[in-house]
Amino acid sequence: MSGIDRYAALLGRSLRLLFKRERDRRRYANSPYAWLFQPYMGEELVALACQVTPGPAPVLSIAAVVMNQQHIQLSHAWVATFADAETACGKTVRRHQELYDTQTTLRFSAQALKGLAEFIGNRPLIGWQLEQQLAMLNSAFRVHLGFGLPNAQVDVARLHQRQLRRRHPLVESSCQFPEALACWQIPTIAARGLLGKAAASALLYMRLQRDMAQSG
Amino acid sequence: MVDVDLSQLPFTLLDDEGRDHVRRSMDLAYFERDSIILETGEKGEHVFLVHKGDVAEIDPTLPAASARLGHYTAGDLFGAISILNGKSRYRFQAEQECLCYLLPRALFLQLCRQYPPFEQFFRQSLAHKARLLTEKRAEGGVTMAGFMLASVGECMREPLLMDAQGSIADAVRKLNDSHADSLLVETRGKLGMVTKTDLLNGLVVEGFTQETPVDQVAHFSLVTVTPVQYLFEALVLMTRHKVTRVVVMEQASLKGVVELTDVLSYFSSRSYVVSLQVEQANDLDTLAVASQRTPELVRALMAQGVKLRFAMDLLAALNGRIMNKAWEFTVNETHHSHSCLMVMGSEGRGEQILKTDQDNGLILDDDAPWPDVSGDMQRLTDTLIRLGYPPCPGNIMVSNPQWVASVSQWKNSIIQWASVRDGDSLMKLAILLDAHAVAGNPRLLESVREALFEHCARDEILLSYLARTALRFSTPLTLFGSLKKPQHGIDIKKGGIFPIVHGVRTMALERRIGVTSTLGRLEALADDGRLERRVADDLGEALSLFTELRLKQQLGSQEINDAHSNRVIVQELSSLERDLLRESLHIVKDFKQHLSHRYHLEYS
């Protein structure tokens, strides 16, 4: 019985998601953001990596890079740190810029977030433990634009777990990003900071896609 | 921004801004195994920099066995030539899963416009790339590099010119005033050199008075160089001609004088010390000591990044002097004028760097009275062994009566070898073609060589037989990349050196070129119009590269005749060296095609 319950719950969840998406699509049909809610028909994806320092004045760094099945367009990446100039701790912002190699600092504002939304468009997002990474960003979107990122999402961590379970059902797998990279023999990409992480998750995604295609 | 390593050529030809631009514009691409990255005839859209994996360069028009032209691994660059030429000449295919950084075509072309050296890097000939490599090696904080690249013009002093009618007393005064050792006099359009020793000899030995015109003691056979020649060449000339100063001339006008001390002040290495030791040696023991120092000298010169060509010249001159001395010690002076000691093989070509086997022979005048020639020659061979030249396993030595003969006997042998044309005879002809006189009367060798040319240069069938040997070993291009174990590797002697040396030798025979060094022959063939200048230069550079790689291997391994010493392991080379090796092997391949076309070997 519990099995049926689980499937019912899953079905309920995806139905809810479907309804929500349809509702949002109608709600924003006449806003400038309408196109973000349209289903994506292309080949491209956006690999994303976020890093957040929580607190009363949170600082958020993000790298997004467009990819398709073969190319990762590192030259057209979107990399920035979001912080509120008045309240955020200057040291934290500088640390973000150093550690994650971001060169632009933006304020949390409708204008800046719109820029990011336009870069991502309605393309699906991929990332390592994407939901956690996006939590803070989504809340910022809600505050300033009234909606969270509506894109389809692929969590590479979940793909990794699933593929690993398929191959080695009895092995207890770890959920650390560097270990996953080593496990799938992803070469280190010579890109520093967050962009490197985004590119690495893109490569991991490509690798897992191939593995899935091979194992059928 | 991508943090890719741009500290290698050709990116070092850009400035920081350019490199930054490259980093900002790089994309990353993944290629599956066996997928085609760039197809033949396709318009290149990117320059590819391999980050991981292997890429093969394939000519799809050739049969599978010989289709593989090249191999690129991490750090290598390809696709640039395709962009410059408009379309790709070959197919680039991923051998394994590959990650490549992509540099867009537009940016690449823009960089080419902005940084001419960057563009030249892709357009230039092999010769230039090799020079870059040498310069790069020399950068390792070695002061010698400055010397090696210094030209005569940077080191010469003002000539001290004196009127020919001046007296010896005037000359002495002038020398003292200017603290010089020598001066030049001009009479009837000819230049002569007067040194302090000449003045002393003139006064004391010849008994001239102080009023004698100075041109009486001058000597007029001068060794000259041009101001643009490398200083090192001047040193080679001094060693070869046993003089301590050379005159610098430019288009028949006097520019200056280079003295040995000037060169030595630039060059405080061991080469001159060794050659001095050789000159001063009065008995076999001291000569042996000097002779044993030559490997050390080679090592020092190589470590200092000396261009191999000059090192070879210097070593050939030194070896020649050592042999000559050994000859003087063992052979009675009465025999010197009617016999000629020749060295053959690599020694004869002047391409022997480390002491390899002695290949030598003796030519006697037809009516030379020399009853105990075999005993003397046995002693000569033993002496040479003592001096560090191991005996020849093929027994091509003067101790073997076969290689001691009179001029007419030699001529008969040549006729016989040329008509038999079997493997052994062809080998002997080839060996004899490289003969170079080191002691005795060189005119005897000239007459034998003349007969050789007379008899063989027009014999198309013989030439074709001779040339065929050059195609005997395949060029190891297909082996790239699939070699993993260190005991494998590319046989650089069979795959690279031998085809060039032998092919050039055959062409030199056809064109009756008397020079024996391969580089000299190439020069002469280019002058002759038989080879295009560019082809000749490329072949010369390829040969230098092979020799250098082999020398490194030999210096590394303990025994010179070790079978592995000819093998170069591709994986151990730097990416630029690998690039050079690949291009050089391409050149060898083209040259073999040229040979097979010229000597009609297509169907043999």
PDB file of N, CA and C in Angstrom, chain A residues 54-98:
ATOM      1  N   PRO A  54      24.506  33.825   4.130  1.00  0.00           N
ATOM      2  CA  PRO A  54      23.218  34.266   4.673  1.00  0.00           C
ATOM      3  C   PRO A  54      23.430  35.301   5.773  1.00  0.00           C
ATOM      4  N   GLY A  55      22.335  35.846   6.249  1.00  0.00           N
ATOM      5  CA  GLY A  55      22.410  36.854   7.316  1.00  0.00           C
ATOM      6  C   GLY A  55      21.382  37.921   7.049  1.00  0.00           C
ATOM      7  N   PRO A  56      21.402  38.938   7.890  1.00  0.00           N
ATOM      8  CA  PRO A  56      20.422  40.005   7.692  1.00  0.00           C
ATOM      9  C   PRO A  56      20.617  40.709   6.347  1.00  0.00           C
ATOM     10  N   ALA A  57      21.880  40.829   5.922  1.00  0.00           N
ATOM     11  CA  ALA A  57      22.134  41.436   4.610  1.00  0.00           C
ATOM     12  C   ALA A  57      22.882  40.415   3.771  1.00  0.00           C
ATOM     13  N   PRO A  58      22.154  39.506   3.158  1.00  0.00           N
ATOM     14  CA  PRO A  58      22.817  38.393   2.482  1.00  0.00           C
ATOM     15  C   PRO A  58      23.623  38.857   1.249  1.00  0.00           C
ATOM     16  N   VAL A  59      24.688  38.088   0.954  1.00  0.00           N
ATOM     17  CA  VAL A  59      25.488  38.325  -0.255  1.00  0.00           C
ATOM     18  C   VAL A  59      25.398  37.059  -1.087  1.00  0.00           C
ATOM     19  N   LEU A  60      25.161  37.226  -2.373  1.00  0.00           N
ATOM     20  CA  LEU A  60      24.947  36.054  -3.221  1.00  0.00           C
ATOM     21  C   LEU A  60      25.785  36.194  -4.484  1.00  0.00           C
ATOM     22  N   SER A  61      26.581  35.172  -4.776  1.00  0.00           N
ATOM     23  CA  SER A  61      27.333  35.174  -6.033  1.00  0.00           C
ATOM     24  C   SER A  61      26.764  34.107  -6.940  1.00  0.00           C
ATOM     25  N   ILE A  62      26.734  34.400  -8.224  1.00  0.00           N
ATOM     26  CA  ILE A  62      26.139  33.444  -9.145  1.00  0.00           C
ATOM     27  C   ILE A  62      26.925  33.415 -10.457  1.00  0.00           C
ATOM     28  N   ALA A  63      27.065  32.203 -11.016  1.00  0.00           N
ATOM     29  CA  ALA A  63      27.651  32.055 -12.348  1.00  0.00           C
ATOM     30  C   ALA A  63      26.691  31.218 -13.165  1.00  0.00           C
ATOM     31  N   ALA A  64      26.359  31.700 -14.355  1.00  0.00           N
ATOM     32  CA  ALA A  64      25.481  30.940 -15.239  1.00  0.00           C
ATOM     33  C   ALA A  64      26.161  30.863 -16.594  1.00  0.00           C
ATOM     34  N   VAL A  65      26.125  29.691 -17.196  1.00  0.00           N
ATOM     35  CA  VAL A  65      26.771  29.546 -18.485  1.00  0.00           C
ATOM     36  C   VAL A  65      25.890  28.688 -19.391  1.00  0.00           C
ATOM     37  N   VAL A  66      25.767  29.134 -20.648  1.00  0.00           N
ATOM     38  CA  VAL A  66      24.894  28.436 -21.592  1.00  0.00           C
ATOM     39  C   VAL A  66      25.647  27.249 -22.182  1.00  0.00           C
ATOM     40  N   MET A  67      24.970  26.141 -22.317  1.00  0.00           N
ATOM     41  CA  MET A  67      25.614  24.954 -22.889  1.00  0.00           C
ATOM     42  C   MET A  67      24.620  24.214 -23.785  1.00  0.00           C
ATOM     43  N   ASN A  68      25.134  23.404 -24.679  1.00  0.00           N
ATOM     44  CA  ASN A  68      24.270  22.433 -25.353  1.00  0.00           C
ATOM     45  C   ASN A  68      24.943  21.073 -25.219  1.00  0.00           C
ATOM     46  N   GLN A  69      24.574  20.125 -26.044  1.00  0.00           N
ATOM     47  CA  GLN A  69      25.103  18.780 -25.838  1.00  0.00           C
ATOM     48  C   GLN A  69      26.619  18.709 -26.014  1.00  0.00           C
ATOM     49  N   GLN A  70      27.193  19.695 -26.686  1.00  0.00           N
ATOM     50  CA  GLN A  70      28.607  19.596 -27.011  1.00  0.00           C
ATOM     51  C   GLN A  70      29.444  20.768 -26.487  1.00  0.00           C
ATOM     52  N   HIS A  71      28.844  21.951 -26.542  1.00  0.00           N
ATOM     53  CA  HIS A  71      29.636  23.145 -26.221  1.00  0.00           C
ATOM     54  C   HIS A  71      29.235  23.764 -24.901  1.00  0.00           C
ATOM     55  N   ILE A  72      30.230  24.306 -24.242  1.00  0.00           N
ATOM     56  CA  ILE A  72      29.961  25.123 -23.071  1.00  0.00           C
ATOM     57  C   ILE A  72      30.464  26.512 -23.417  1.00  0.00           C
ATOM     58  N   GLN A  73      29.557  27.463 -23.498  1.00  0.00           N
ATOM     59  CA  GLN A  73      29.965  28.778 -23.999  1.00  0.00           C
ATOM     60  C   GLN A  73      30.529  29.638 -22.881  1.00  0.00           C
ATOM     61  N   LEU A  74      31.742  29.263 -22.479  1.00  0.00           N
ATOM     62  CA  LEU A  74      32.371  29.973 -21.364  1.00  0.00           C
ATOM     63  C   LEU A  74      32.536  31.453 -21.663  1.00  0.00           C
ATOM     64  N   SER A  75      32.656  31.774 -22.952  1.00  0.00           N
ATOM     65  CA  SER A  75      32.903  33.176 -23.280  1.00  0.00           C
ATOM     66  C   SER A  75      31.648  34.021 -23.069  1.00  0.00           C
ATOM     67  N   HIS A  76      30.471  33.392 -23.021  1.00  0.00           N
ATOM     68  CA  HIS A  76      29.245  34.149 -22.781  1.00  0.00           C
ATOM     69  C   HIS A  76      28.642  33.753 -21.444  1.00  0.00           C
ATOM     70  N   ALA A  77      29.426  33.902 -20.424  1.00  0.00           N
ATOM     71  CA  ALA A  77      28.925  33.522 -19.100  1.00  0.00           C
ATOM     72  C   ALA A  77      28.410  34.763 -18.383  1.00  0.00           C
ATOM     73  N   TRP A  78      27.531  34.518 -17.435  1.00  0.00           N
ATOM     74  CA  TRP A  78      26.969  35.616 -16.634  1.00  0.00           C
ATOM     75  C   TRP A  78      27.457  35.409 -15.213  1.00  0.00           C
ATOM     76  N   VAL A  79      28.369  36.235 -14.754  1.00  0.00           N
ATOM     77  CA  VAL A  79      28.954  36.050 -13.428  1.00  0.00           C
ATOM     78  C   VAL A  79      28.839  37.361 -12.653  1.00  0.00           C
ATOM     79  N   ALA A  80      28.254  37.308 -11.464  1.00  0.00           N
ATOM     80  CA  ALA A  80      28.127  38.544 -10.674  1.00  0.00           C
ATOM     81  C   ALA A  80      27.889  38.220  -9.206  1.00  0.00           C
ATOM     82  N   THR A  81      28.120  39.214  -8.379  1.00  0.00           N
ATOM     83  CA  THR A  81      27.799  39.110  -6.955  1.00  0.00           C
ATOM     84  C   THR A  81      26.654  40.086  -6.668  1.00  0.00           C
ATOM     85  N   PHE A  82      25.631  39.594  -5.988  1.00  0.00           N
ATOM     86  CA  PHE A  82      24.519  40.466  -5.579  1.00  0.00           C
ATOM     87  C   PHE A  82      24.723  40.848  -4.125  1.00  0.00           C
ATOM     88  N   ALA A  83      24.600  42.135  -3.812  1.00  0.00           N
ATOM     89  CA  ALA A  83      24.665  42.564  -2.422  1.00  0.00           C
ATOM     90  C   ALA A  83      23.981  43.918  -2.337  1.00  0.00           C
ATOM     91  N   ASP A  84      23.450  44.205  -1.170  1.00  0.00           N
ATOM     92  CA  ASP A  84      22.871  45.531  -1.000  1.00  0.00           C
ATOM     93  C   ASP A  84      23.953  46.475  -0.521  1.00  0.00           C
ATOM     94  N   ALA A  85      24.219  47.485  -1.280  1.00  0.00           N
ATOM     95  CA  ALA A  85      25.375  48.331  -1.047  1.00  0.00           C
ATOM     96  C   ALA A  85      25.367  48.938   0.355  1.00  0.00           C
ATOM     97  N   GLU A  86      24.208  49.305   0.883  1.00  0.00           N
ATOM     98  CA  GLU A  86      24.183  50.036   2.157  1.00  0.00           C
ATOM     99  C   GLU A  86      24.408  49.101   3.334  1.00  0.00           C
ATOM    100  N   THR A  87      23.733  47.948   3.286  1.00  0.00           N
ATOM    101  CA  THR A  87      23.721  47.120   4.481  1.00  0.00           C
ATOM    102  C   THR A  87      24.757  46.009   4.474  1.00  0.00           C
ATOM    103  N   ALA A  88      25.153  45.541   3.294  1.00  0.00           N
ATOM    104  CA  ALA A  88      26.021  44.359   3.250  1.00  0.00           C
ATOM    105  C   ALA A  88      27.409  44.689   3.783  1.00  0.00           C
ATOM    106  N   CYS A  89      28.030  43.673   4.385  1.00  0.00           N
ATOM    107  CA  CYS A  89      29.375  43.846   4.928  1.00  0.00           C
ATOM    108  C   CYS A  89      30.376  43.911   3.781  1.00  0.00           C
ATOM    109  N   GLY A  90      31.160  44.989   3.743  1.00  0.00           N
ATOM    110  CA  GLY A  90      32.120  45.190   2.640  1.00  0.00           C
ATOM    111  C   GLY A  90      33.098  44.040   2.520  1.00  0.00           C
ATOM    112  N   LYS A  91      33.526  43.509   3.690  1.00  0.00           N
ATOM    113  CA  LYS A  91      34.496  42.409   3.676  1.00  0.00           C
ATOM    114  C   LYS A  91      33.917  41.181   2.991  1.00  0.00           C
ATOM    115  N   THR A  92      32.661  40.892   3.303  1.00  0.00           N
ATOM    116  CA  THR A  92      32.030  39.702   2.715  1.00  0.00           C
ATOM    117  C   THR A  92      31.969  39.848   1.203  1.00  0.00           C
ATOM    118  N   VAL A  93      31.605  41.055   0.746  1.00  0.00           N
ATOM    119  CA  VAL A  93      31.511  41.269  -0.694  1.00  0.00           C
ATOM    120  C   VAL A  93      32.878  41.052  -1.337  1.00  0.00           C
ATOM    121  N   ARG A  94      33.909  41.613  -0.698  1.00  0.00           N
ATOM    122  CA  ARG A  94      35.254  41.448  -1.273  1.00  0.00           C
ATOM    123  C   ARG A  94      35.676  39.986  -1.281  1.00  0.00           C
ATOM    124  N   ARG A  95      35.301  39.284  -0.187  1.00  0.00           N
ATOM    125  CA  ARG A  95      35.660  37.869  -0.132  1.00  0.00           C
ATOM    126  C   ARG A  95      34.980  37.100  -1.266  1.00  0.00           C
ATOM    127  N   HIS A  96      33.734  37.433  -1.499  1.00  0.00           N
ATOM    128  CA  HIS A  96      33.019  36.797  -2.599  1.00  0.00           C
ATOM    129  C   HIS A  96      33.734  37.056  -3.926  1.00  0.00           C
ATOM    130  N   GLN A  97      34.114  38.315  -4.113  1.00  0.00           N
ATOM    131  CA  GLN A  97      34.758  38.656  -5.390  1.00  0.00           C
ATOM    132  C   GLN A  97      36.058  37.893  -5.566  1.00  0.00           C
ATOM    133  N   GLU A  98      36.816  37.742  -4.487  1.00  0.00           N
ATOM    134  CA  GLU A  98      38.091  37.040  -4.569  1.00  0.00           C
ATOM    135  C   GLU A  98      37.882  35.540  -4.790  1.00  0.00           C
TER     136      GLU A  98
END
